[in-house]
Structures are given as C-alpha cells and as structure tokens.
Amino acid sequence: MELKKAKIPTMYFIGVSTGDSSSKNIFPSWAETLGILPCELVGIDLKIHDDPRNYREVVNFIKEDPLSLGALVTTHKMDLMEACRNEFDMIDSVASELGEVSSIYKRDGKLCARATDPECGGLASKNFLTSGYFNETDSELLILGAGGSSLALVWYFLKGEGRKSPPSKIHVINRSQGRLDHLVKLAEGWGGNGLVVSHHASEPSIADQILNGLKPGSLVVNATGLGKDIPGSPITDSATFPEKGIAWDFNYRGDLMFLSQARSQKQSQKITVVDGWDYFVIGWSQVIADIFNIEIPTSGTLYEVLSKQAKEYR
C-alpha cells in the first residue's frame, strides 16, 4: 500500500480489487457533469479483514492530507469502522448504530463518517419491489452474508421505510458466528425479535437448505463478496430458488456465479433476476455528494443523466 499526497482534490475508493471497478472509467464523466473538476479518483486495495493498523493508516492519511477529500468504502465497511472509530471527528447516528461506514468526508476541518447503505439499498430495491410487496405476498427475505450491507438491509426493513411492508421472516446466513450475533443483537433492539433468524453456515450446502425452504415470491440477496472480490457463490448449483421469487446480487462485476445460478432457473421457477448495478450507481452518487459537498438527487433529470453515462462504461 502506497499513499501519495494528493496534488488535486482527490476521492478515494477503498476496496479489494478497485482496478476492476467501472467507477474509474465513469468518474471523469460524472465529475464533468457535476462541475467538480479538477479532481480524481484513486483506488486503495486492502485485504479482506485486513490488519486494523492498515485501516487506521489510510483513514489518518485522508484526515491529514488537505487535498484528500474523502473516500467511498466497500467490503471493509465494518472492519474499518471497528478499527477507526476514534479517528473520526463526527459519526452519523446510523453509522454508529450499525458499526459500519461507507462514506468518509470532511466538513469544516472535521473528518466525518456516514452509513449510506440503508438509504441506497432501499432506493435500489424500489426498482423491482412494489411498495407493498411483502404484505401482498407474505413472502420472506434471505440475506446471504452478515456484513455491513446486510446489516443495512435489515435496518431498512425494521426501522427504515421498508418497515411499512416487511418480510414475514428475515433469514441471515453467514460463515462467521460473531457477525451473526452482532446483527441479531442489533435487530432485537430494532424490534426484530422473532422476525430475524440467523443461520451459521460453514458450508454452502447449509445455505441451500434454507433457500430450498423459502415461501414462493421470497427475495434472496447475495450480500457477500463471493462472485466479485472472490470467485464463487454462497450457494451450490443444487439449490432451488423459490417459485416467482427474486434473486438480487449486490455485485455487478466479477464471475457473478450467484446470478448465473439464478438465471439457470429463471424459466423453471419464474424468478426475477437483479444485479447490483442500480445499487452501485445510487451508492456512488451519494458518497460523491458527501465528499464534494454537493446535492445529487436519486431521481429526476440529473440522476438519469448520471445513470446513462454510467451505462456507457458498463
């Protein structure tokens, strides 16, 4: 990891394989449209569950370098917050509650942390879920993974706008028991006692069993890095998606094996298959708004222009 002092206003992208992201190609067009040039986007790659000292080194570098304006965080949202909570001058209430950060930015000389996933995930879901979907179908939600984006989705359906039509049951599957315990504890505080069920799955075959037992119309979400940061899928080819269900992969690049598995059952199970593209565009636009201290709407003419520009580089 080499951190060089910024020569022009700079936004960072903290991930695992940032060089493969569409963002580096999209960003110049967005910057021109938003009138924030000159500026640049620089990727910082860290290992999954990296040494806390590396997270602190990155955050303190951004904090101390005048032209380093902030960063978008993927994959490392919870690990970075755990390692760097004391490095931030201001932490928004949702980020503090969830224990995750996706947006790092500066205001009046202070380094701030915000969790954008609850808002952005909810907005992205509106592109394929009707406002009363779960009330109308009495279906369930299965989240594969218990990281920051998973936690944010649970928050959305228990405390956010999604609480108006919550799933009849929220299943969360993860390989790490610690992350599951953290999620369930928070969910109980949000009124999800009995609604949120955790499953410790050391093998994908265990996830298959839960998936196979879901009600028709249920939503299945891949909120893991499998298929993007690491090849593979959290389920096996033997898993059966719920009839008339929805398969949503938070990833939009990589081998996307989960999406391939879902598409192979699209006709037989009559399922809807959704990738993470809208989530990507909404999430990035809101963090850019934080970092450059501008307003970027999540609908309307300007958003449509940004979305169209992004699709050209997909």
Coordinates of C-alpha atoms in Angstrom, one line a residue:
M1 CA 0.0 0.0 0.0
E2 CA 1.5 3.3 -1.1
L3 CA -0.3 6.5 -0.2
K4 CA 0.9 9.6 -2.0
K5 CA 0.0 13.2 -1.1
A6 CA -2.8 14.4 -3.4
K7 CA -1.9 17.2 -5.9
I8 CA -5.5 18.0 -6.9
P9 CA -8.8 17.3 -5.0
T10 CA -9.0 13.6 -4.6
M11 CA -11.6 11.0 -3.8
Y12 CA -10.5 7.5 -2.7
F13 CA -12.2 4.2 -3.3
I14 CA -11.3 1.7 -0.5
G15 CA -12.0 -1.9 -1.7
V16 CA -10.3 -5.2 -2.6
S17 CA -10.0 -5.1 -6.4
T18 CA -10.6 -1.4 -7.2
G19 CA -8.8 -1.6 -10.5
D20 CA -11.6 -3.8 -11.9
S21 CA -14.4 -1.4 -11.0
S22 CA -16.3 0.5 -13.6
S23 CA -16.0 3.6 -11.4
K24 CA -12.6 4.6 -12.6
N25 CA -14.0 4.9 -16.1
I26 CA -17.3 6.5 -15.1
F27 CA -15.9 9.1 -12.6
P28 CA -14.4 11.6 -15.1
S29 CA -17.7 11.9 -17.0
W30 CA -19.6 12.3 -13.7
A31 CA -17.1 14.9 -12.5
E32 CA -17.6 17.0 -15.6
T33 CA -21.4 16.7 -15.4
L34 CA -21.4 17.7 -11.8
G35 CA -18.9 20.6 -12.2
I36 CA -16.4 19.3 -9.7
L37 CA -13.3 19.2 -11.9
P38 CA -10.4 19.3 -11.5
C39 CA -10.4 16.1 -9.3
E40 CA -9.5 12.5 -9.5
L41 CA -10.5 9.1 -8.1
V42 CA -7.8 6.8 -6.6
G43 CA -8.3 3.2 -5.6
I44 CA -6.9 1.7 -2.4
D45 CA -6.8 -2.1 -2.2
L46 CA -6.8 -3.8 1.2
K47 CA -7.1 -7.4 2.1
I48 CA -10.5 -8.7 3.3
H49 CA -10.4 -8.4 7.2
D50 CA -7.1 -6.6 6.9
D51 CA -4.8 -5.6 9.8
P52 CA -6.5 -2.8 11.8
R53 CA -3.3 -0.7 11.5
N54 CA -3.7 -0.6 7.7
Y55 CA -7.3 0.8 8.1
R56 CA -6.0 3.5 10.5
E57 CA -3.1 4.3 8.2
V58 CA -5.5 5.0 5.3
V59 CA -8.0 7.0 7.4
N60 CA -5.3 9.1 9.0
F61 CA -3.7 9.8 5.7
I62 CA -7.0 11.1 4.3
K63 CA -7.6 13.1 7.5
E64 CA -4.2 14.9 7.4
D65 CA -3.8 15.4 3.6
P66 CA -5.5 18.7 2.6
L67 CA -6.5 17.7 -0.9
S68 CA -7.6 14.2 0.0
L69 CA -11.3 14.9 0.4
G70 CA -12.7 11.6 1.4
A71 CA -13.5 8.0 0.4
L72 CA -16.1 5.5 -0.6
V73 CA -15.8 2.2 1.3
T74 CA -16.8 -1.2 0.1
T75 CA -16.2 -4.6 1.6
H76 CA -14.4 -3.1 4.6
K77 CA -17.3 -1.1 6.0
M78 CA -17.5 -2.9 9.4
D79 CA -13.8 -3.6 9.8
L80 CA -12.8 -0.1 9.0
M81 CA -15.3 1.3 11.5
E82 CA -14.1 -1.0 14.2
A83 CA -10.5 -0.1 13.6
C84 CA -11.0 3.7 13.1
R85 CA -13.9 4.8 15.3
N86 CA -11.7 7.0 17.3
E87 CA -10.1 8.6 14.2
F88 CA -13.4 10.2 13.1
D89 CA -14.4 13.6 14.5
M90 CA -18.1 13.0 13.6
I91 CA -20.0 9.8 13.1
D92 CA -23.6 9.9 11.9
S93 CA -26.2 8.1 14.2
V94 CA -26.9 5.3 11.7
A95 CA -23.2 4.6 11.1
S96 CA -22.6 4.5 14.9
E97 CA -25.6 2.2 15.4
L98 CA -24.7 -0.2 12.6
G99 CA -21.0 -0.1 13.3
E100 CA -20.2 0.5 9.6
V101 CA -19.1 3.3 7.4
S102 CA -19.4 3.6 3.6
S103 CA -18.8 7.4 3.2
I104 CA -15.8 9.3 4.6
Y105 CA -15.8 13.0 4.0
K106 CA -14.7 16.3 5.5
R107 CA -16.7 19.3 6.9
D108 CA -15.2 22.4 8.4
G109 CA -11.9 20.7 9.1
K110 CA -13.6 17.6 10.7
L111 CA -13.4 14.0 9.4
C112 CA -16.9 12.5 9.2
A113 CA -18.3 9.0 8.8
R114 CA -21.7 8.1 7.3
A115 CA -23.5 4.9 6.5
T116 CA -25.3 5.3 3.2
D117 CA -26.3 1.7 2.6
P118 CA -29.7 1.8 4.4
E119 CA -30.9 4.6 2.2
C120 CA -29.2 3.5 -1.0
G121 CA -30.2 -0.2 -0.7
G122 CA -33.8 0.8 -0.1
L123 CA -33.8 3.1 -3.1
A124 CA -32.3 0.4 -5.3
S125 CA -34.9 -2.1 -4.2
K126 CA -37.7 0.2 -5.3
N127 CA -36.7 -0.5 -8.9
F128 CA -38.0 -4.1 -8.6
L129 CA -40.2 -4.2 -5.5
T130 CA -43.6 -2.6 -5.2
S131 CA -44.2 -0.6 -2.1
G132 CA -46.4 -3.3 -0.5
Y133 CA -44.6 -6.3 -2.0
F134 CA -44.1 -8.3 1.2
N135 CA -47.5 -7.5 2.7
E136 CA -49.1 -8.7 -0.6
T137 CA -47.1 -11.9 -1.0
D138 CA -46.4 -12.9 2.7
S139 CA -43.0 -13.9 1.4
E140 CA -39.6 -14.0 3.1
L141 CA -36.2 -12.4 2.8
L142 CA -33.0 -14.4 2.8
I143 CA -29.7 -12.5 3.1
L144 CA -26.5 -14.4 2.3
G145 CA -23.8 -12.7 4.3
A146 CA -23.8 -10.6 7.5
G147 CA -21.5 -7.7 6.7
G148 CA -22.3 -4.0 6.5
S149 CA -24.7 -4.1 3.5
S150 CA -26.6 -7.0 5.1
L151 CA -27.0 -5.1 8.3
A152 CA -28.1 -2.1 6.5
L153 CA -30.8 -4.0 4.6
V154 CA -32.1 -5.5 7.9
W155 CA -32.2 -1.9 9.3
Y156 CA -34.2 -0.7 6.3
F157 CA -36.9 -3.3 6.8
L158 CA -37.1 -2.9 10.6
K159 CA -36.5 0.8 11.1
G160 CA -36.4 2.4 7.6
E161 CA -39.1 3.0 5.0
G162 CA -39.2 -0.8 4.4
R163 CA -40.9 -1.3 7.8
K164 CA -44.2 -0.4 6.2
S165 CA -44.1 -3.7 4.3
P166 CA -41.6 -6.0 6.0
P167 CA -40.9 -9.6 5.0
S168 CA -42.8 -12.3 7.0
K169 CA -39.3 -13.6 8.0
I170 CA -35.8 -12.4 7.6
H171 CA -33.2 -15.1 7.3
V172 CA -29.5 -14.2 7.5
I173 CA -26.8 -16.8 6.7
N174 CA -23.1 -16.3 7.4
R175 CA -19.9 -18.3 7.9
S176 CA -18.8 -16.2 10.9
Q177 CA -20.9 -16.6 14.1
G178 CA -19.6 -13.3 15.5
R179 CA -21.1 -11.2 12.7
L180 CA -24.4 -13.1 13.1
D181 CA -24.5 -12.5 16.8
H182 CA -23.8 -8.8 16.2
L183 CA -26.6 -8.5 13.6
V184 CA -29.2 -10.4 15.7
K185 CA -28.4 -8.3 18.8
L186 CA -29.0 -5.0 16.9
A187 CA -32.1 -6.4 15.2
E188 CA -33.7 -7.3 18.5
G189 CA -33.1 -3.7 19.6
W190 CA -34.9 -2.6 16.4
G191 CA -38.0 -4.7 17.2
G192 CA -37.0 -7.7 15.1
N193 CA -37.1 -10.3 17.9
G194 CA -38.6 -13.5 16.3
L195 CA -38.6 -11.9 12.8
V196 CA -34.9 -12.2 12.2
V197 CA -33.5 -15.7 12.2
S198 CA -29.7 -16.3 11.9
H199 CA -28.1 -19.4 10.4
H200 CA -24.4 -20.3 10.9
A201 CA -23.4 -21.9 7.6
S202 CA -19.8 -23.2 7.4
E203 CA -20.7 -24.9 4.1
P204 CA -22.8 -23.7 1.1
S205 CA -25.0 -26.8 1.3
I206 CA -26.4 -25.4 4.6
A207 CA -27.4 -22.2 2.8
D208 CA -29.1 -24.4 0.1
Q209 CA -31.3 -26.0 2.7
I210 CA -32.6 -22.6 3.9
L211 CA -33.1 -21.4 0.4
N212 CA -35.0 -24.5 -0.6
G213 CA -37.5 -24.0 2.2
L214 CA -38.5 -20.4 1.4
K215 CA -42.0 -19.4 0.6
P216 CA -43.0 -18.6 -3.0
G217 CA -42.2 -15.0 -4.0
S218 CA -39.3 -14.6 -1.5
L219 CA -36.4 -12.3 -2.1
V220 CA -32.9 -13.9 -2.0
V221 CA -29.9 -11.5 -1.7
N222 CA -26.3 -12.2 -2.2
A223 CA -24.6 -9.7 0.1
T224 CA -21.3 -11.5 0.2
G225 CA -18.1 -10.7 -1.8
L226 CA -18.4 -14.1 -3.5
G227 CA -18.7 -13.5 -7.2
K228 CA -16.9 -10.2 -7.0
D229 CA -13.9 -10.0 -4.7
I230 CA -13.6 -13.8 -4.6
P231 CA -14.8 -16.2 -7.3
G232 CA -17.8 -18.4 -6.4
S233 CA -21.2 -18.3 -4.8
P234 CA -22.6 -18.7 -1.3
I235 CA -24.9 -21.5 -2.6
T236 CA -24.4 -24.6 -4.7
D237 CA -25.9 -25.5 -8.1
S238 CA -28.2 -27.8 -6.3
A239 CA -30.1 -25.0 -4.6
T240 CA -33.7 -24.3 -5.8
F241 CA -34.9 -20.7 -5.8
P242 CA -38.4 -20.0 -4.6
E243 CA -41.1 -20.0 -7.3
K244 CA -41.9 -16.5 -8.5
G245 CA -39.1 -15.2 -6.2
I246 CA -36.5 -12.5 -6.8
A247 CA -32.7 -13.1 -6.8
W248 CA -30.8 -9.9 -6.1
D249 CA -27.0 -9.9 -6.3
F250 CA -25.4 -6.8 -4.7
N251 CA -22.5 -7.4 -7.1
Y252 CA -22.4 -6.3 -10.7
R253 CA -18.9 -7.4 -11.7
G254 CA -16.8 -10.5 -11.3
D255 CA -17.7 -14.0 -12.2
L256 CA -21.2 -13.4 -10.8
M257 CA -21.8 -17.1 -10.2
F258 CA -24.9 -16.4 -8.0
L259 CA -26.5 -14.6 -10.9
S260 CA -25.7 -17.4 -13.3
Q261 CA -27.3 -19.9 -10.9
A262 CA -30.4 -17.8 -10.6
R263 CA -30.6 -17.3 -14.4
S264 CA -30.5 -21.0 -15.0
Q265 CA -33.8 -21.3 -13.1
K266 CA -35.4 -18.1 -14.5
Q267 CA -37.8 -20.0 -16.7
S268 CA -38.5 -23.1 -14.5
Q269 CA -39.0 -21.1 -11.3
K270 CA -40.3 -17.9 -12.9
I271 CA -37.9 -15.8 -10.9
T272 CA -36.8 -12.2 -11.4
V273 CA -33.0 -11.7 -11.5
V274 CA -31.5 -8.4 -10.5
D275 CA -27.8 -7.4 -10.3
G276 CA -26.2 -4.7 -8.3
W277 CA -25.9 -2.0 -10.9
D278 CA -28.6 0.4 -9.6
Y279 CA -27.2 -0.1 -6.1
F280 CA -23.8 0.8 -7.4
V281 CA -24.9 4.0 -9.2
I282 CA -27.1 5.2 -6.3
G283 CA -24.4 4.4 -3.7
W284 CA -21.6 6.1 -5.6
S285 CA -23.6 9.2 -6.4
Q286 CA -24.5 9.7 -2.7
V287 CA -20.9 9.3 -1.5
I288 CA -19.7 11.7 -4.2
A289 CA -22.3 14.2 -2.9
D290 CA -20.9 13.9 0.6
I291 CA -17.2 14.2 -0.4
F292 CA -17.7 17.2 -2.7
N293 CA -20.4 18.8 -0.6
I294 CA -23.0 19.0 -3.4
E295 CA -26.6 17.8 -3.9
I296 CA -27.2 14.8 -6.2
P297 CA -30.8 13.7 -6.4
T298 CA -31.7 10.0 -6.6
S299 CA -34.3 10.5 -9.3
G300 CA -35.1 13.0 -11.9
T301 CA -33.2 14.5 -14.9
L302 CA -29.7 14.8 -13.4
Y303 CA -29.8 11.3 -11.9
E304 CA -30.9 9.9 -15.3
V305 CA -28.0 11.7 -17.0
L306 CA -25.5 10.2 -14.5
S307 CA -27.1 6.7 -14.8
K308 CA -26.9 6.9 -18.6
Q309 CA -23.3 7.9 -18.5
A310 CA -22.5 5.0 -16.2
K311 CA -24.2 2.5 -18.5
E312 CA -21.9 3.6 -21.4
Y313 CA -18.9 2.3 -19.4
R314 CA -20.5 -0.9 -18.1

